[in-house]
mmCIF file of C-alpha atoms and ligand atoms in Angstrom:
data_model
loop_
_atom_site.group_PDB
_atom_site.id
_atom_site.type_symbol
_atom_site.label_atom_id
_atom_site.label_comp_id
_atom_site.label_asym_id
_atom_site.label_seq_id
_atom_site.Cartn_x
_atom_site.Cartn_y
_atom_site.Cartn_z
ATOM 1 C CA MET A 1 25.904 3.640 -16.469
ATOM 2 C CA ASP A 2 28.799 4.024 -14.212
ATOM 3 C CA LYS A 3 29.657 0.535 -11.468
ATOM 4 C CA GLY A 4 28.238 2.594 -9.039
ATOM 5 C CA GLN A 5 24.652 3.912 -10.150
ATOM 6 C CA GLU A 6 24.366 0.219 -11.263
ATOM 7 C CA GLU A 7 25.021 -1.480 -7.645
ATOM 8 C CA LYS A 8 22.593 1.678 -6.351
ATOM 9 C CA ASP A 9 20.190 0.497 -8.578
ATOM 10 C CA GLU A 10 20.429 -3.188 -7.871
ATOM 11 C CA GLN A 11 20.115 -2.824 -3.911
ATOM 12 C CA ASN A 12 16.908 -0.144 -4.445
ATOM 13 C CA GLN A 13 15.665 -3.225 -6.298
ATOM 14 C CA PHE A 14 15.920 -5.545 -4.008
ATOM 15 C CA GLU A 15 15.073 -3.381 -1.186
ATOM 16 C CA GLU A 16 11.439 -3.169 -3.191
ATOM 17 C CA MET A 17 11.798 -6.975 -2.683
ATOM 18 C CA ILE A 18 12.042 -6.527 1.068
ATOM 19 C CA GLN A 19 10.267 -4.144 1.839
ATOM 20 C CA GLY A 20 7.459 -6.041 -0.310
ATOM 21 C CA LEU A 21 7.464 -9.372 2.203
ATOM 22 C CA ILE A 22 7.584 -7.137 5.357
ATOM 23 C CA ASP A 23 4.546 -5.159 4.613
ATOM 24 C CA ASN A 24 2.557 -7.141 2.185
ATOM 25 C CA LYS A 25 3.970 -10.640 2.917
ATOM 26 C CA TYR A 26 4.939 -11.014 -0.174
ATOM 27 C CA GLY A 27 7.752 -9.094 -2.754
ATOM 28 C CA CYS A 28 7.482 -7.921 -6.742
ATOM 29 C CA SER A 29 9.864 -6.371 -9.122
ATOM 30 C CA ASN A 30 9.629 -6.144 -12.117
ATOM 31 C CA ASP A 31 12.364 -6.273 -13.625
ATOM 32 C CA PHE A 32 14.651 -7.965 -11.808
ATOM 33 C CA VAL A 33 16.812 -8.832 -15.001
ATOM 34 C CA ASN A 34 16.818 -7.510 -18.121
ATOM 35 C CA ALA A 35 15.163 -7.823 -21.244
ATOM 36 C CA THR A 36 17.853 -9.483 -23.277
ATOM 37 C CA THR A 37 18.370 -11.313 -20.172
ATOM 38 C CA VAL A 38 14.162 -13.017 -19.634
ATOM 39 C CA THR A 39 15.059 -13.913 -23.948
ATOM 40 C CA GLY A 40 17.620 -15.612 -23.710
ATOM 41 C CA LEU A 41 16.539 -17.656 -20.815
ATOM 42 C CA ARG A 42 13.693 -18.387 -22.785
ATOM 43 C CA GLU A 43 15.286 -19.446 -25.507
ATOM 44 C CA ASN A 44 16.822 -21.839 -23.442
ATOM 45 C CA ILE A 45 14.004 -23.039 -21.361
ATOM 46 C CA LYS A 46 12.704 -23.600 -25.354
ATOM 47 C CA HIS A 47 15.454 -25.555 -26.626
ATOM 48 C CA ALA A 48 15.467 -27.908 -23.605
ATOM 49 C CA ASP A 49 11.883 -28.638 -24.428
ATOM 50 C CA GLN A 50 11.973 -29.152 -27.977
ATOM 51 C CA SER A 51 15.015 -30.985 -26.519
ATOM 52 C CA GLY A 52 13.024 -33.630 -24.783
ATOM 53 C CA VAL A 53 14.715 -32.620 -21.489
ATOM 54 C CA LEU A 54 12.535 -31.102 -19.534
ATOM 55 C CA LYS A 55 11.463 -34.227 -17.045
ATOM 56 C CA ALA A 56 8.268 -34.246 -15.454
ATOM 57 C CA ALA A 57 7.792 -31.630 -11.953
ATOM 58 C CA GLY A 58 7.032 -34.297 -9.118
ATOM 59 C CA ILE A 59 5.614 -33.266 -5.559
ATOM 60 C CA GLY A 60 6.999 -33.879 -2.407
ATOM 61 C CA ASN A 61 10.856 -35.031 -2.267
ATOM 62 C CA GLN A 62 13.164 -38.027 -1.794
ATOM 63 C CA LYS A 63 11.024 -41.649 -0.697
ATOM 64 C CA ASN A 64 8.078 -38.967 -1.140
ATOM 65 C CA LEU A 65 8.648 -37.996 -4.502
ATOM 66 C CA ILE A 66 5.108 -38.471 -6.657
ATOM 67 C CA GLN A 67 3.704 -37.904 -10.074
ATOM 68 C CA ASN A 68 0.256 -36.054 -11.094
ATOM 69 C CA SER A 69 -0.819 -33.865 -13.145
ATOM 70 C CA GLN A 70 -3.879 -33.432 -11.675
ATOM 71 C CA ILE A 71 -2.111 -31.334 -8.763
ATOM 72 C CA ARG A 72 0.800 -30.251 -11.269
ATOM 73 C CA GLY A 73 0.973 -30.294 -14.845
ATOM 74 C CA ASP A 74 4.724 -28.768 -15.545
ATOM 75 C CA LYS A 75 7.759 -29.952 -16.828
ATOM 76 C CA ILE A 76 11.274 -28.946 -15.336
ATOM 77 C CA LYS A 77 14.977 -28.607 -15.555
ATOM 78 C CA TRP A 78 17.008 -27.753 -13.261
ATOM 79 C CA ILE A 79 19.930 -25.053 -13.966
ATOM 80 C CA ASP A 80 23.513 -25.956 -12.799
ATOM 81 C CA ASP A 81 25.026 -23.757 -10.197
ATOM 82 C CA LYS A 82 28.077 -24.025 -12.713
ATOM 83 C CA SER A 83 26.563 -23.180 -15.426
ATOM 84 C CA LEU A 84 28.816 -21.842 -18.776
ATOM 85 C CA ASN A 85 25.468 -20.191 -20.113
ATOM 86 C CA GLN A 86 25.564 -17.174 -20.211
ATOM 87 C CA PHE A 87 21.824 -15.682 -19.548
ATOM 88 C CA GLU A 88 22.216 -18.841 -16.716
ATOM 89 C CA GLN A 89 24.953 -16.565 -15.011
ATOM 90 C CA ILE A 90 23.587 -13.421 -15.143
ATOM 91 C CA TYR A 91 20.657 -14.876 -13.031
ATOM 92 C CA LEU A 92 22.728 -16.843 -10.781
ATOM 93 C CA LYS A 93 25.045 -13.958 -10.158
ATOM 94 C CA LYS A 94 22.543 -12.072 -10.137
ATOM 95 C CA VAL A 95 19.977 -14.037 -6.712
ATOM 96 C CA GLY A 96 23.694 -14.735 -5.242
ATOM 97 C CA ASN A 97 24.009 -10.717 -4.554
ATOM 98 C CA PHE A 98 20.108 -10.529 -3.555
ATOM 99 C CA ILE A 99 20.480 -13.485 -1.018
ATOM 100 C CA ALA A 100 24.047 -11.145 0.531
ATOM 101 C CA HIS A 101 21.822 -8.160 0.289
ATOM 102 C CA LEU A 102 19.268 -10.311 2.627
ATOM 103 C CA ASN A 103 22.366 -12.099 4.612
ATOM 104 C CA LYS A 104 23.176 -8.931 5.079
ATOM 105 C CA THR A 105 20.252 -6.940 5.762
ATOM 106 C CA CYS A 106 17.459 -9.251 7.536
ATOM 107 C CA PHE A 107 19.903 -11.686 9.466
ATOM 108 C CA THR A 108 19.037 -14.394 7.529
ATOM 109 C CA SER A 109 21.381 -17.264 6.521
ATOM 110 C CA ILE A 110 21.062 -18.037 3.348
ATOM 111 C CA LYS A 111 23.429 -20.761 2.444
ATOM 112 C CA SER A 112 22.191 -21.623 -0.476
ATOM 113 C CA PHE A 113 20.128 -21.968 -3.413
ATOM 114 C CA ASP A 114 18.000 -24.240 -5.602
ATOM 115 C CA SER A 115 16.496 -23.237 -9.260
ATOM 116 C CA HIS A 116 14.700 -25.071 -11.987
ATOM 117 C CA TYR A 117 13.068 -23.664 -15.676
ATOM 118 C CA ALA A 118 9.395 -24.889 -15.098
ATOM 119 C CA ASN A 119 7.180 -25.177 -18.600
ATOM 120 C CA TYR A 120 3.607 -25.205 -17.895
ATOM 121 C CA GLU A 121 2.188 -26.289 -21.832
ATOM 122 C CA PRO A 122 -1.128 -24.983 -22.400
ATOM 123 C CA ASN A 123 -4.201 -26.388 -19.433
ATOM 124 C CA SER A 124 -1.815 -27.530 -16.896
ATOM 125 C CA PHE A 125 -1.359 -26.039 -13.712
ATOM 126 C CA TYR A 126 0.056 -26.208 -9.895
ATOM 127 C CA LYS A 127 -2.582 -26.704 -7.376
ATOM 128 C CA ARG A 128 -2.635 -24.750 -4.217
ATOM 129 C CA HIS A 129 0.442 -25.847 -2.350
ATOM 130 C CA VAL A 130 3.795 -23.994 -0.412
ATOM 131 C CA ASP A 131 7.393 -25.032 -1.255
ATOM 132 C CA GLN A 132 8.830 -25.958 2.083
ATOM 133 C CA PHE A 133 8.824 -30.124 2.712
ATOM 134 C CA LYS A 134 7.033 -31.200 5.794
ATOM 135 C CA ASN A 135 9.771 -33.754 6.544
ATOM 136 C CA GLU A 136 12.852 -30.999 5.354
ATOM 137 C CA LYS A 137 12.727 -27.035 6.651
ATOM 138 C CA GLY A 138 15.547 -25.999 4.458
ATOM 139 C CA ARG A 139 13.396 -23.907 1.962
ATOM 140 C CA LYS A 140 12.812 -20.794 3.670
ATOM 141 C CA TYR A 141 12.368 -18.066 0.948
ATOM 142 C CA SER A 142 10.724 -19.171 -2.667
ATOM 143 C CA LEU A 143 11.138 -16.446 -5.725
ATOM 144 C CA VAL A 144 9.913 -16.765 -8.960
ATOM 145 C CA LEU A 145 11.254 -15.059 -12.674
ATOM 146 C CA PHE A 146 8.555 -15.081 -14.977
ATOM 147 C CA LEU A 147 10.224 -15.255 -18.579
ATOM 148 C CA ASN A 148 7.098 -14.998 -20.739
ATOM 149 C CA GLN A 149 6.309 -12.300 -23.938
ATOM 150 C CA ASP A 150 4.140 -10.057 -23.916
ATOM 151 C CA TRP A 151 1.370 -11.942 -21.723
ATOM 152 C CA GLN A 152 -1.595 -11.101 -21.869
ATOM 153 C CA LYS A 153 -4.867 -10.476 -19.716
ATOM 154 C CA ALA A 154 -6.682 -13.693 -21.174
ATOM 155 C CA ASP A 155 -3.280 -15.980 -21.339
ATOM 156 C CA GLY A 156 -5.016 -16.561 -18.305
ATOM 157 C CA GLY A 157 -1.449 -18.530 -16.230
ATOM 158 C CA LEU A 158 -1.773 -16.840 -13.217
ATOM 159 C CA LEU A 159 -0.078 -17.296 -9.920
ATOM 160 C CA SER A 160 -2.538 -17.116 -7.387
ATOM 161 C CA LEU A 161 -0.793 -15.798 -3.771
ATOM 162 C CA TYR A 162 -3.111 -16.343 -1.054
ATOM 163 C CA PRO A 163 -1.415 -14.502 2.036
ATOM 164 C CA GLU A 164 -2.807 -15.616 5.804
ATOM 165 C CA GLY A 165 -4.863 -12.539 6.538
ATOM 166 C CA ALA A 166 -5.449 -10.900 3.197
ATOM 167 C CA PRO A 167 -7.464 -10.935 -0.161
ATOM 168 C CA GLN A 168 -5.950 -12.930 -2.675
ATOM 169 C CA ARG A 169 -3.013 -11.850 -4.503
ATOM 170 C CA ASP A 170 -3.011 -12.432 -9.000
ATOM 171 C CA ILE A 171 -0.177 -11.370 -10.468
ATOM 172 C CA SER A 172 0.169 -11.908 -14.342
ATOM 173 C CA PRO A 173 3.605 -14.097 -14.995
ATOM 174 C CA ILE A 174 4.904 -11.229 -17.314
ATOM 175 C CA GLY A 175 9.126 -12.083 -18.688
ATOM 176 C CA GLY A 176 10.809 -10.631 -16.490
ATOM 177 C CA ARG A 177 8.873 -10.270 -12.880
ATOM 178 C CA MET A 178 10.528 -11.269 -9.516
ATOM 179 C CA VAL A 179 7.655 -12.495 -6.462
ATOM 180 C CA PHE A 180 9.473 -13.273 -3.614
ATOM 181 C CA PHE A 181 7.408 -14.782 -0.823
ATOM 182 C CA LYS A 182 8.219 -17.426 2.716
ATOM 183 C CA SER A 183 8.858 -21.097 1.147
ATOM 184 C CA ASP A 184 6.993 -22.195 4.641
ATOM 185 C CA GLU A 185 3.897 -20.135 4.840
ATOM 186 C CA MET A 186 2.864 -18.489 1.736
ATOM 187 C CA GLU A 187 0.006 -20.716 -0.068
ATOM 188 C CA HIS A 188 -0.450 -20.397 -3.823
ATOM 189 C CA GLU A 189 -1.180 -21.873 -7.117
ATOM 190 C CA VAL A 190 -0.038 -21.437 -10.612
ATOM 191 C CA HIS A 191 -3.468 -21.636 -12.858
ATOM 192 C CA PRO A 192 -3.263 -22.810 -17.188
ATOM 193 C CA SER A 193 -3.313 -20.734 -20.268
ATOM 194 C CA SER A 194 -5.694 -22.229 -22.421
ATOM 195 C CA THR A 195 -3.134 -19.785 -25.141
ATOM 196 C CA ARG A 196 0.144 -20.859 -24.491
ATOM 197 C CA ASP A 197 2.693 -22.150 -22.858
ATOM 198 C CA ARG A 198 3.712 -20.186 -19.695
ATOM 199 C CA ARG A 199 7.607 -20.521 -18.518
ATOM 200 C CA SER A 200 9.756 -19.396 -15.662
ATOM 201 C CA ILE A 201 12.433 -20.349 -13.210
ATOM 202 C CA ALA A 202 11.478 -21.045 -9.314
ATOM 203 C CA ALA A 203 14.667 -21.020 -7.000
ATOM 204 C CA TRP A 204 14.200 -21.284 -3.659
ATOM 205 C CA LEU A 205 16.484 -20.325 -0.518
ATOM 206 C CA LYS A 206 18.565 -22.440 1.689
ATOM 207 C CA ASP A 207 20.186 -22.156 5.402
HETATM 208 C C1 OGA B 1 6.623 -24.097 -8.049
HETATM 209 C C2 OGA B 1 5.648 -22.612 -7.679
HETATM 210 C C3 OGA B 1 5.147 -20.571 -10.019
HETATM 211 C C4 OGA B 1 5.428 -20.231 -10.742
HETATM 212 O O1 OGA B 1 7.299 -24.811 -8.634
HETATM 213 O O2 OGA B 1 6.398 -24.155 -6.649
HETATM 214 O O3 OGA B 1 5.044 -22.447 -7.562
HETATM 215 O O4 OGA B 1 4.751 -19.443 -11.585
HETATM 216 N N1 OGA B 1 5.938 -22.205 -9.330
HETATM 217 O O5 OGA B 1 6.091 -20.708 -11.889
HETATM 218 MN MN1 MN B 2 5.189 -23.390 -5.381
#
């Protein structure tokens, strides 16, 4: 495919996500990155897990940071902005392009973003919450990219969204799928899988 066409496809994908946010309070793209990149990112988190570098995730921030697996049971690893890993570079570039598009078309003023891998072992979950901290309002938009191969309905692990004034939406964590919503208002929840590890990358766009 030529460069011009690729850019147009990317713009259409970004528009689909933004239109979803406007119409339904969340956007979704089923192939935010290609299958090779999803596999590469999934292998990265598998290796990180095997080598013991994932850390129990916390709730809150700074002085209020606590660990409580009855609220949140995933293990995480932050992604370095200057990563030399080819798949992380593809991911970071794509999110950067999305932010540029958002700032240009939606008058947002996103200046940076943070991303982490998350591994939910069987039966771990993250109870209903919003992503913006009470004492620090920098997080404006959330992005969740799923990294799972051949995820089946019977595997569970749904991401439930609770848009205000609209019915709950249950989203299957299928590899390559990206979900987009506002960090201050969208309540959401990660349900457990009883069958397998559930892997994702969560990112927060900040102003
Ligand atoms: C989070 C979160 C969702 C997911 O990390 O705040 O809601 O599916 N993650 O990983
Ligand atoms: Mn969240």
